[in-house]
Amino acid sequence: MTDPACDLVLCDVHLPDGRVADISIRDGYVVHAGAKLPSHDQLSCRGYTVLPGAIDMHVHMRGGSQRGKEDWKSGSMSAIAGGVTVVVDQPNTIPPLTTPEAFQARVAEAGEGSRCSFAINAGVTAGTDIPALWRAGAMAFGEIFCAPSSYAEGVAPDVLASALAGIGEFGGLATLHAEAVAPGEPRDLASHSRQRGPAGEAQVVRDLAGAGHPCRLHFCHLSTASAIAAAGTASVEVTPHHLFLSYEQAEATDTQFKVNPPLRTETERQRLWTAWDRIDVIASDHAPHTRAEKAVPFGDAPSGIPGVETMLPLLVAAYRHGMIDLPSLVYKTSWRPADILGIPRAGLNPGDRADFALYGTSASVVSADQLHSRAGWTPYEGFPAVFPTVVIQGGDIVYREGEYSPGSPCWYPGRGFIP
Ligand code: DOR
């Protein structure tokens, strides 16, 4: 006989509409919201903000020969400790994920090491067999690089056009890294931001969005309000670093703030917040590099900022400071990425995936020595942040006050997957 009891009940959860309910969970899904059902375990949520687990749809988990920067274990522990229960890995790995064999090896590597659930995107270069990668389980294609970046060459316009046509044939999603790079050798953060300037970024977005491509487009990590305004009907993603950091906050040649697209001026950063309602997705572009790799002359340093663990804590602190509301935070970090990718939503209603993070009332600040990424540094040192106390994945408590427990993370293949 099957056990009629639930696995876990979250007691006294404050629902967005103001009601207080008990959330009963069985087999990884919410089965009831109301009075609690009989259960093997329960957790009091009084005094906590209970949010659906976040989907970070833009991370670079490294691994392989880049495991000194990060691997699936350290990167996913970092995700979980930041309230992120699903990550979407980008294909600019070594080797890049442009063949079914490399893609399958990446799925196996993630399956062995990851403590959070994951999806994996496929890369696009000249000659990539796009239908084969779709059948191998690619969640989406990209980030497709319109300009060179760390561990990626820019894709030529004709290659991009034919890739978008191919992706459109099976209703796939193309995710785009839109930038234009002027010639020159940037010596500091300001000249880096000019070389990969806001006008060029917005123009690339405008050209792609206006070209009527036969596939769904998603613009990654747009850095200005004008680039967002140029995106037409495509979905747009923004990172915490473009929302919370400007290059004017840093020393002129601080390589820890070097990222593509670059950080902008303080004025541009503040203007980005005015586009909040148009932003579909907040994703971290978690791109860890070691301190040693960053401790080189500005022009030689790799671009990228680690951020999967600090994304929700910075945003929850912003919510507590009255800068954003809770429904939009949940939408942009969990529900909208789920809908764009076709992953079931996490949430508080029957049938929802039972992934949650519980945020207590005590505020703290970001400190690199509390974080789990192998990068070992953060540009947000001292920023106000609210870290989750408890994280639940698939109905299992996988993280509690700094201690991890095993869960049942899974791979979310794309719709084209043929086992
Ligand atoms: O700054 C960046 N770093 N931008 C990218 O597009 C790639 C990323 C990386 O992988 O390091």
Tab-separated table of C-alpha atoms and ligand atoms in Angstrom:
chain	number	residue	atom	x	y	z
A	1	MET	CA	0.000	0.000	0.000
A	2	THR	CA	1.298	3.463	-0.798
A	3	ASP	CA	2.094	5.710	2.174
A	4	PRO	CA	-0.732	8.308	2.406
A	5	ALA	CA	1.415	10.765	4.421
A	6	CYS	CA	3.236	13.653	2.783
A	7	ASP	CA	7.010	13.968	2.935
A	8	LEU	CA	7.186	17.514	4.274
A	9	VAL	CA	4.888	20.363	5.270
A	10	LEU	CA	6.037	23.976	5.285
A	11	CYS	CA	3.950	25.474	8.097
A	12	ASP	CA	2.703	29.069	8.303
A	13	VAL	CA	3.927	30.231	4.910
A	14	HIS	CA	2.950	33.818	4.055
A	15	LEU	CA	1.392	33.674	0.576
A	16	PRO	CA	1.779	36.625	-1.810
A	17	ASP	CA	-1.956	37.452	-1.401
A	18	GLY	CA	-1.508	37.942	2.359
A	19	ARG	CA	-2.976	34.596	3.499
A	20	VAL	CA	-1.010	32.205	5.679
A	21	ALA	CA	-1.070	28.539	4.612
A	22	ASP	CA	0.641	25.221	5.168
A	23	ILE	CA	2.271	23.841	2.013
A	24	SER	CA	2.175	20.042	1.852
A	25	ILE	CA	4.752	18.307	-0.345
A	26	ARG	CA	4.888	14.770	-1.710
A	27	ASP	CA	7.256	13.204	-4.263
A	28	GLY	CA	8.908	16.523	-5.079
A	29	TYR	CA	5.726	18.475	-5.789
A	30	VAL	CA	3.297	20.634	-3.830
A	31	VAL	CA	0.103	18.636	-3.269
A	32	HIS	CA	-1.921	21.008	-1.082
A	33	ALA	CA	-1.888	24.625	0.105
A	34	GLY	CA	-4.159	25.251	3.097
A	35	ALA	CA	-4.444	23.313	6.338
A	36	LYS	CA	-1.589	20.838	6.650
A	37	LEU	CA	-1.930	17.226	5.573
A	38	PRO	CA	-0.449	14.360	7.642
A	39	SER	CA	3.282	14.346	7.027
A	40	HIS	CA	6.558	12.690	8.031
A	41	ASP	CA	8.307	15.996	8.563
A	42	GLN	CA	7.444	19.653	9.012
A	43	LEU	CA	9.239	22.963	9.046
A	44	SER	CA	8.025	26.167	10.640
A	45	CYS	CA	8.271	29.082	8.212
A	46	ARG	CA	7.047	31.717	10.666
A	47	GLY	CA	9.143	34.861	10.249
A	48	TYR	CA	10.632	33.742	6.923
A	49	THR	CA	10.142	34.999	3.397
A	50	VAL	CA	9.531	31.775	1.450
A	51	LEU	CA	10.449	32.089	-2.235
A	52	PRO	CA	10.268	29.488	-5.005
A	53	GLY	CA	13.763	28.192	-5.824
A	54	ALA	CA	15.422	30.355	-8.461
A	55	ILE	CA	16.418	29.237	-11.965
A	56	ASP	CA	19.677	30.956	-12.917
A	57	MET	CA	19.543	30.629	-16.699
A	58	HIS	CA	23.083	31.894	-17.315
A	59	VAL	CA	26.032	30.272	-15.497
A	60	HIS	CA	29.485	29.063	-16.505
A	61	MET	CA	30.153	26.082	-14.233
A	62	ARG	CA	33.613	25.451	-15.800
A	63	GLY	CA	34.963	22.017	-14.793
A	64	GLY	CA	37.286	19.862	-16.903
A	65	SER	CA	40.582	21.669	-17.472
A	66	GLN	CA	39.032	24.808	-15.935
A	67	ARG	CA	38.206	23.166	-12.619
A	68	GLY	CA	40.682	25.479	-10.844
A	69	LYS	CA	38.144	28.250	-11.410
A	70	GLU	CA	35.083	26.144	-10.527
A	71	ASP	CA	33.567	22.723	-11.074
A	72	TRP	CA	30.056	21.366	-10.871
A	73	LYS	CA	30.368	20.527	-7.177
A	74	SER	CA	31.669	23.927	-5.996
A	75	GLY	CA	29.508	25.870	-8.453
A	76	SER	CA	26.312	24.040	-7.538
A	77	MET	CA	27.040	24.338	-3.780
A	78	SER	CA	27.391	28.057	-4.429
A	79	ALA	CA	24.054	28.047	-6.278
A	80	ILE	CA	22.215	26.190	-3.509
A	81	ALA	CA	23.624	28.470	-0.772
A	82	GLY	CA	22.233	31.391	-2.791
A	83	GLY	CA	18.697	29.981	-3.170
A	84	VAL	CA	19.209	28.809	-6.779
A	85	THR	CA	17.975	25.246	-7.331
A	86	VAL	CA	18.299	25.034	-11.140
A	87	VAL	CA	21.148	26.388	-13.285
A	88	VAL	CA	21.532	26.590	-17.059
A	89	ASP	CA	25.146	26.076	-18.103
A	90	GLN	CA	26.699	27.935	-21.044
A	91	PRO	CA	28.607	26.142	-23.811
A	92	ASN	CA	31.902	28.121	-23.955
A	93	THR	CA	33.617	25.297	-22.116
A	94	ILE	CA	36.898	23.623	-23.110
A	95	PRO	CA	36.113	21.919	-25.459
A	96	PRO	CA	33.086	24.018	-26.517
A	97	LEU	CA	29.742	22.216	-26.593
A	98	THR	CA	29.331	22.165	-30.362
A	99	THR	CA	29.189	18.397	-30.939
A	100	PRO	CA	26.779	15.791	-29.511
A	101	GLU	CA	29.767	13.925	-27.997
A	102	ALA	CA	31.024	16.988	-26.096
A	103	PHE	CA	27.448	17.755	-25.047
A	104	GLN	CA	26.835	14.232	-23.718
A	105	ALA	CA	30.141	14.311	-21.807
A	106	ARG	CA	29.063	17.618	-20.233
A	107	VAL	CA	25.721	16.139	-19.133
A	108	ALA	CA	27.609	13.218	-17.546
A	109	GLU	CA	30.063	15.578	-15.781
A	110	ALA	CA	27.191	17.647	-14.384
A	111	GLY	CA	25.256	14.522	-13.387
A	112	GLU	CA	28.203	13.309	-11.314
A	113	GLY	CA	29.065	16.583	-9.619
A	114	SER	CA	26.022	18.792	-9.377
A	115	ARG	CA	24.035	19.262	-6.191
A	116	CYS	CA	21.435	21.409	-7.949
A	117	SER	CA	19.317	20.556	-10.968
A	118	PHE	CA	20.639	21.719	-14.291
A	119	ALA	CA	20.067	22.232	-17.997
A	120	ILE	CA	22.808	22.643	-20.587
A	121	ASN	CA	22.877	24.839	-23.672
A	122	ALA	CA	24.684	23.972	-26.900
A	123	GLY	CA	27.176	26.238	-28.661
A	124	VAL	CA	27.012	27.568	-32.204
A	125	THR	CA	30.001	27.875	-34.513
A	126	ALA	CA	30.385	27.415	-38.286
A	127	GLY	CA	29.423	23.844	-39.162
A	128	THR	CA	27.647	22.996	-35.893
A	129	ASP	CA	25.122	20.182	-36.386
A	130	ILE	CA	22.246	21.980	-34.702
A	131	PRO	CA	19.563	19.256	-35.087
A	132	ALA	CA	21.962	16.665	-33.578
A	133	LEU	CA	22.542	18.873	-30.517
A	134	TRP	CA	18.789	19.445	-30.190
A	135	ARG	CA	18.242	15.669	-30.163
A	136	ALA	CA	21.077	15.289	-27.622
A	137	GLY	CA	19.048	17.434	-25.203
A	138	ALA	CA	20.272	21.021	-25.598
A	139	MET	CA	17.972	23.273	-23.596
A	140	ALA	CA	18.690	26.269	-25.855
A	141	PHE	CA	21.395	27.439	-28.261
A	142	GLY	CA	23.935	29.929	-26.954
A	143	GLU	CA	24.927	32.130	-25.525
A	144	ILE	CA	25.757	32.718	-29.189
A	145	PHE	CA	28.614	35.218	-29.292
A	146	CYS	CA	28.109	38.133	-31.697
A	147	ALA	CA	31.574	39.356	-30.609
A	148	PRO	CA	34.566	37.604	-29.051
A	149	SER	CA	34.605	37.154	-25.266
A	150	SER	CA	36.357	34.953	-22.689
A	151	TYR	CA	36.718	31.452	-24.196
A	152	ALA	CA	34.623	32.361	-27.222
A	153	GLU	CA	35.061	33.649	-30.754
A	154	GLY	CA	32.432	35.882	-32.317
A	155	VAL	CA	30.163	34.133	-34.828
A	156	ALA	CA	30.120	35.568	-38.373
A	157	PRO	CA	26.778	37.132	-39.453
A	158	ASP	CA	26.111	34.500	-42.152
A	159	VAL	CA	26.785	31.649	-39.690
A	160	LEU	CA	24.474	33.307	-37.167
A	161	ALA	CA	21.692	33.795	-39.744
A	162	SER	CA	21.764	30.168	-40.848
A	163	ALA	CA	21.956	28.946	-37.227
A	164	LEU	CA	18.884	30.994	-36.294
A	165	ALA	CA	17.014	29.583	-39.288
A	166	GLY	CA	17.999	26.037	-38.236
A	167	ILE	CA	16.958	26.602	-34.611
A	168	GLY	CA	13.642	28.040	-35.826
A	169	GLU	CA	12.851	24.860	-37.745
A	170	PHE	CA	12.138	22.974	-34.520
A	171	GLY	CA	10.895	25.949	-32.453
A	172	GLY	CA	14.089	26.237	-30.419
A	173	LEU	CA	15.402	29.193	-28.446
A	174	ALA	CA	18.509	31.181	-29.431
A	175	THR	CA	20.195	33.083	-26.601
A	176	LEU	CA	22.404	35.909	-27.801
A	177	HIS	CA	25.463	37.666	-26.419
A	178	ALA	CA	25.013	40.972	-28.278
A	179	GLU	CA	28.060	43.214	-28.348
A	180	ALA	CA	30.137	45.163	-30.848
A	181	VAL	CA	33.860	45.582	-30.198
A	182	ALA	CA	35.825	48.580	-31.507
A	183	PRO	CA	39.546	48.171	-32.238
A	184	GLY	CA	42.063	49.030	-29.518
A	185	GLU	CA	43.640	47.807	-26.281
A	186	PRO	CA	41.633	48.935	-23.239
A	187	ARG	CA	43.846	49.930	-20.300
A	188	ASP	CA	41.146	50.326	-17.671
A	189	LEU	CA	37.464	49.778	-16.900
A	190	ALA	CA	36.378	53.047	-18.539
A	191	SER	CA	38.128	52.340	-21.858
A	192	HIS	CA	36.912	48.710	-21.753
A	193	SER	CA	33.360	50.067	-21.438
A	194	ARG	CA	33.953	52.429	-24.379
A	195	GLN	CA	35.477	49.689	-26.552
A	196	ARG	CA	32.424	47.464	-25.981
A	197	GLY	CA	30.164	50.492	-25.790
A	198	PRO	CA	26.437	50.870	-25.011
A	199	ALA	CA	25.638	52.213	-28.511
A	200	GLY	CA	27.200	49.173	-30.212
A	201	GLU	CA	25.409	46.770	-27.900
A	202	ALA	CA	22.039	48.461	-28.526
A	203	GLN	CA	22.655	48.481	-32.303
A	204	VAL	CA	23.401	44.732	-32.402
A	205	VAL	CA	20.238	44.085	-30.375
A	206	ARG	CA	18.178	46.350	-32.670
A	207	ASP	CA	19.528	44.678	-35.827
A	208	LEU	CA	18.852	41.167	-34.562
A	209	ALA	CA	15.445	41.929	-33.046
A	210	GLY	CA	14.344	43.774	-36.170
A	211	ALA	CA	15.518	41.191	-38.698
A	212	GLY	CA	12.450	38.969	-38.322
A	213	HIS	CA	14.392	35.784	-37.583
A	214	PRO	CA	12.312	32.623	-37.635
A	215	CYS	CA	13.200	31.581	-34.094
A	216	ARG	CA	12.607	32.726	-30.538
A	217	LEU	CA	15.320	35.150	-29.395
A	218	HIS	CA	16.556	35.803	-25.875
A	219	PHE	CA	19.087	38.571	-25.242
A	220	CYS	CA	21.585	37.703	-22.518
A	221	HIS	CA	22.937	40.172	-19.921
A	222	LEU	CA	21.837	43.486	-21.493
A	223	SER	CA	23.734	46.270	-19.770
A	224	THR	CA	21.696	49.410	-20.516
A	225	ALA	CA	18.088	50.581	-20.671
A	226	SER	CA	18.565	51.508	-24.358
A	227	ALA	CA	19.656	47.981	-25.273
A	228	ILE	CA	16.545	46.653	-23.508
A	229	ALA	CA	14.339	49.126	-25.404
A	230	ALA	CA	15.858	47.849	-28.683
A	231	ALA	CA	14.917	44.197	-28.000
A	232	GLY	CA	11.414	44.313	-29.505
A	233	THR	CA	9.437	41.225	-28.580
A	234	ALA	CA	12.470	39.117	-27.613
A	235	SER	CA	12.972	38.169	-23.971
A	236	VAL	CA	15.674	40.108	-22.137
A	237	GLU	CA	17.987	39.160	-19.322
A	238	VAL	CA	19.910	41.483	-16.978
A	239	THR	CA	22.609	40.594	-14.441
A	240	PRO	CA	22.970	41.694	-10.830
A	241	HIS	CA	26.378	43.179	-11.666
A	242	HIS	CA	24.903	45.621	-14.180
A	243	LEU	CA	22.172	46.524	-11.671
A	244	PHE	CA	24.374	46.904	-8.591
A	245	LEU	CA	27.841	47.856	-9.911
A	246	SER	CA	29.250	50.627	-12.085
A	247	TYR	CA	32.874	50.964	-13.104
A	248	GLU	CA	32.911	54.268	-11.250
A	249	GLN	CA	32.582	52.339	-7.969
A	250	ALA	CA	35.884	50.529	-8.595
A	251	GLU	CA	39.558	51.430	-8.894
A	252	ALA	CA	40.228	52.316	-12.558
A	253	THR	CA	42.180	49.119	-13.320
A	254	ASP	CA	40.533	46.669	-10.897
A	255	THR	CA	40.319	43.509	-13.016
A	256	GLN	CA	37.750	41.938	-10.664
A	257	PHE	CA	35.230	44.356	-12.202
A	258	LYS	CA	36.203	43.438	-15.784
A	259	VAL	CA	33.313	41.647	-17.483
A	260	ASN	CA	31.651	41.433	-20.921
A	261	PRO	CA	29.451	43.341	-21.526
A	262	PRO	CA	31.351	45.815	-19.340
A	263	LEU	CA	30.084	47.634	-16.287
A	264	ARG	CA	28.808	51.075	-17.266
A	265	THR	CA	28.728	54.530	-15.650
A	266	GLU	CA	26.771	55.203	-12.474
A	267	THR	CA	24.213	57.153	-14.526
A	268	GLU	CA	23.691	54.193	-16.918
A	269	ARG	CA	23.438	51.811	-13.945
A	270	GLN	CA	20.702	53.895	-12.344
A	271	ARG	CA	18.875	54.178	-15.678
A	272	LEU	CA	18.918	50.373	-15.978
A	273	TRP	CA	16.690	50.162	-12.889
A	274	THR	CA	14.061	52.287	-14.688
A	275	ALA	CA	13.660	49.382	-17.170
A	276	TRP	CA	12.880	46.914	-14.341
A	277	ASP	CA	9.316	46.214	-15.544
A	278	ARG	CA	10.508	45.254	-19.062
A	279	ILE	CA	13.203	42.831	-17.804
A	280	ASP	CA	12.089	39.224	-18.249
A	281	VAL	CA	14.898	37.469	-16.407
A	282	ILE	CA	17.584	38.262	-13.856
A	283	ALA	CA	20.468	35.808	-14.329
A	284	SER	CA	23.937	35.942	-12.823
A	285	ASP	CA	26.280	35.213	-15.765
A	286	HIS	CA	28.308	33.448	-13.032
A	287	ALA	CA	31.758	33.496	-14.687
A	288	PRO	CA	34.386	32.530	-12.109
A	289	HIS	CA	38.102	33.147	-12.626
A	290	THR	CA	40.727	32.715	-9.914
A	291	ARG	CA	42.336	35.616	-8.053
A	292	ALA	CA	45.653	34.713	-9.715
A	293	GLU	CA	44.132	34.841	-13.204
A	294	LYS	CA	42.726	38.300	-12.431
A	295	ALA	CA	46.016	39.524	-10.852
A	296	VAL	CA	47.621	40.432	-14.181
A	297	PRO	CA	47.782	43.657	-16.239
A	298	PHE	CA	44.289	44.904	-17.144
A	299	GLY	CA	44.459	44.029	-20.839
A	300	ASP	CA	45.517	40.424	-20.115
A	301	ALA	CA	42.899	39.655	-17.444
A	302	PRO	CA	39.951	37.413	-18.348
A	303	SER	CA	36.483	38.962	-18.218
A	304	GLY	CA	33.920	37.586	-15.820
A	305	ILE	CA	32.423	37.926	-12.343
A	306	PRO	CA	31.219	35.101	-10.047
A	307	GLY	CA	27.634	35.735	-8.932
A	308	VAL	CA	25.327	32.717	-8.663
A	309	GLU	CA	25.436	32.752	-4.838
A	310	THR	CA	24.945	36.502	-4.371
A	311	MET	CA	22.148	37.076	-6.936
A	312	LEU	CA	19.106	36.318	-4.752
A	313	PRO	CA	20.676	37.654	-1.527
A	314	LEU	CA	21.321	41.063	-3.181
A	315	LEU	CA	17.808	41.105	-4.671
A	316	VAL	CA	16.117	40.055	-1.413
A	317	ALA	CA	18.025	42.874	0.332
A	318	ALA	CA	16.803	45.239	-2.424
A	319	TYR	CA	13.248	44.034	-1.746
A	320	ARG	CA	13.662	44.609	1.993
A	321	HIS	CA	14.919	48.141	1.218
A	322	GLY	CA	11.762	48.814	-0.835
A	323	MET	CA	13.522	48.980	-4.218
A	324	ILE	CA	11.552	46.114	-5.818
A	325	ASP	CA	8.434	44.106	-5.011
A	326	LEU	CA	8.287	40.424	-4.235
A	327	PRO	CA	6.066	39.287	-7.158
A	328	SER	CA	8.456	40.792	-9.729
A	329	LEU	CA	11.453	39.257	-7.953
A	330	VAL	CA	9.857	35.782	-8.080
A	331	TYR	CA	8.752	36.262	-11.681
A	332	LYS	CA	12.189	37.326	-12.982
A	333	THR	CA	14.272	34.817	-11.023
A	334	SER	CA	12.040	31.734	-11.115
A	335	TRP	CA	8.788	31.734	-13.079
A	336	ARG	CA	9.746	33.613	-16.223
A	337	PRO	CA	12.939	31.591	-16.818
A	338	ALA	CA	10.887	28.427	-16.201
A	339	ASP	CA	8.333	29.496	-18.829
A	340	ILE	CA	10.959	30.576	-21.377
A	341	LEU	CA	12.809	27.262	-21.035
A	342	GLY	CA	9.871	24.910	-20.534
A	343	ILE	CA	10.882	23.786	-17.027
A	344	PRO	CA	7.965	23.230	-14.604
A	345	ARG	CA	7.456	26.190	-12.272
A	346	ALA	CA	8.446	26.012	-8.605
A	347	GLY	CA	5.847	27.532	-6.349
A	348	LEU	CA	3.243	27.425	-3.646
A	349	ASN	CA	0.287	25.926	-5.542
A	350	PRO	CA	-0.666	22.264	-5.978
A	351	GLY	CA	1.253	20.784	-8.913
A	352	ASP	CA	4.208	23.167	-8.543
A	353	ARG	CA	7.774	21.875	-8.229
A	354	ALA	CA	8.700	21.850	-4.516
A	355	ASP	CA	11.852	23.959	-4.647
A	356	PHE	CA	12.040	26.751	-2.085
A	357	ALA	CA	14.433	29.022	-0.252
A	358	LEU	CA	13.624	30.478	3.174
A	359	TYR	CA	15.034	33.940	3.915
A	360	GLY	CA	15.105	35.060	7.556
A	361	THR	CA	14.758	38.577	8.888
A	362	SER	CA	18.384	39.177	9.817
A	363	ALA	CA	20.291	41.232	7.257
A	364	SER	CA	23.954	40.654	6.636
A	365	VAL	CA	26.596	41.662	4.116
A	366	VAL	CA	28.417	39.791	1.371
A	367	SER	CA	31.806	38.454	2.416
A	368	ALA	CA	33.985	36.363	0.081
A	369	ASP	CA	35.055	34.029	2.882
A	370	GLN	CA	31.411	32.924	3.369
A	371	LEU	CA	30.901	32.016	-0.302
A	372	HIS	CA	31.359	28.589	-1.877
A	373	SER	CA	32.641	29.362	-5.377
A	374	ARG	CA	36.218	28.303	-6.002
A	375	ALA	CA	36.858	31.807	-7.372
A	376	GLY	CA	37.298	32.935	-3.750
A	377	TRP	CA	36.464	36.601	-4.328
A	378	THR	CA	33.468	38.806	-5.010
A	379	PRO	CA	33.022	42.383	-6.230
A	380	TYR	CA	30.103	42.739	-3.776
A	381	GLU	CA	32.237	42.650	-0.609
A	382	GLY	CA	30.292	44.491	2.128
A	383	PHE	CA	27.062	44.862	0.087
A	384	PRO	CA	23.803	44.343	2.046
A	385	ALA	CA	22.470	40.831	1.434
A	386	VAL	CA	19.955	38.375	2.843
A	387	PHE	CA	21.159	34.791	2.405
A	388	PRO	CA	18.743	31.864	2.668
A	389	THR	CA	18.758	29.853	5.885
A	390	VAL	CA	17.080	26.777	4.401
A	391	VAL	CA	16.919	25.568	0.780
A	392	ILE	CA	14.555	22.813	-0.378
A	393	GLN	CA	14.930	21.004	-3.667
A	394	GLY	CA	12.408	18.500	-4.970
A	395	GLY	CA	10.878	18.370	-1.473
A	396	ASP	CA	14.213	17.553	0.218
A	397	ILE	CA	15.933	19.944	2.622
A	398	VAL	CA	19.318	20.171	0.878
A	399	TYR	CA	20.783	23.114	2.808
A	400	ARG	CA	20.260	24.335	6.372
A	401	GLU	CA	22.356	27.007	8.095
A	402	GLY	CA	25.468	26.223	6.110
A	403	GLU	CA	25.115	22.402	6.184
A	404	TYR	CA	24.377	20.483	2.973
A	405	SER	CA	22.360	17.255	2.692
A	406	PRO	CA	22.063	15.053	-0.389
A	407	GLY	CA	19.087	15.708	-2.632
A	408	SER	CA	17.885	14.364	-5.967
A	409	PRO	CA	19.024	16.925	-8.532
A	410	CYS	CA	18.020	16.200	-12.098
A	411	TRP	CA	18.908	17.127	-15.662
A	412	TYR	CA	16.276	19.076	-17.600
A	413	PRO	CA	16.876	18.234	-21.266
A	414	GLY	CA	15.372	20.433	-23.967
A	415	ARG	CA	12.177	19.419	-25.766
A	416	GLY	CA	14.096	17.842	-28.631
A	417	PHE	CA	15.770	15.195	-26.490
A	418	ILE	CA	15.644	11.668	-27.843
A	419	PRO	CA	16.932	9.262	-25.152
B	1	DOR	O1	32.646	38.395	-18.913
B	1	DOR	C1	32.338	37.342	-19.455
B	1	DOR	N1	32.854	36.163	-19.066
B	1	DOR	N2	31.462	37.363	-20.487
B	1	DOR	C2	31.239	36.260	-21.230
B	1	DOR	O2	30.493	36.359	-22.160
B	1	DOR	C3	31.936	34.998	-20.944
B	1	DOR	C4	32.318	34.930	-19.538
B	1	DOR	C5	33.260	33.778	-19.227
B	1	DOR	O3	32.955	32.656	-19.612
B	1	DOR	O4	34.255	34.016	-18.521
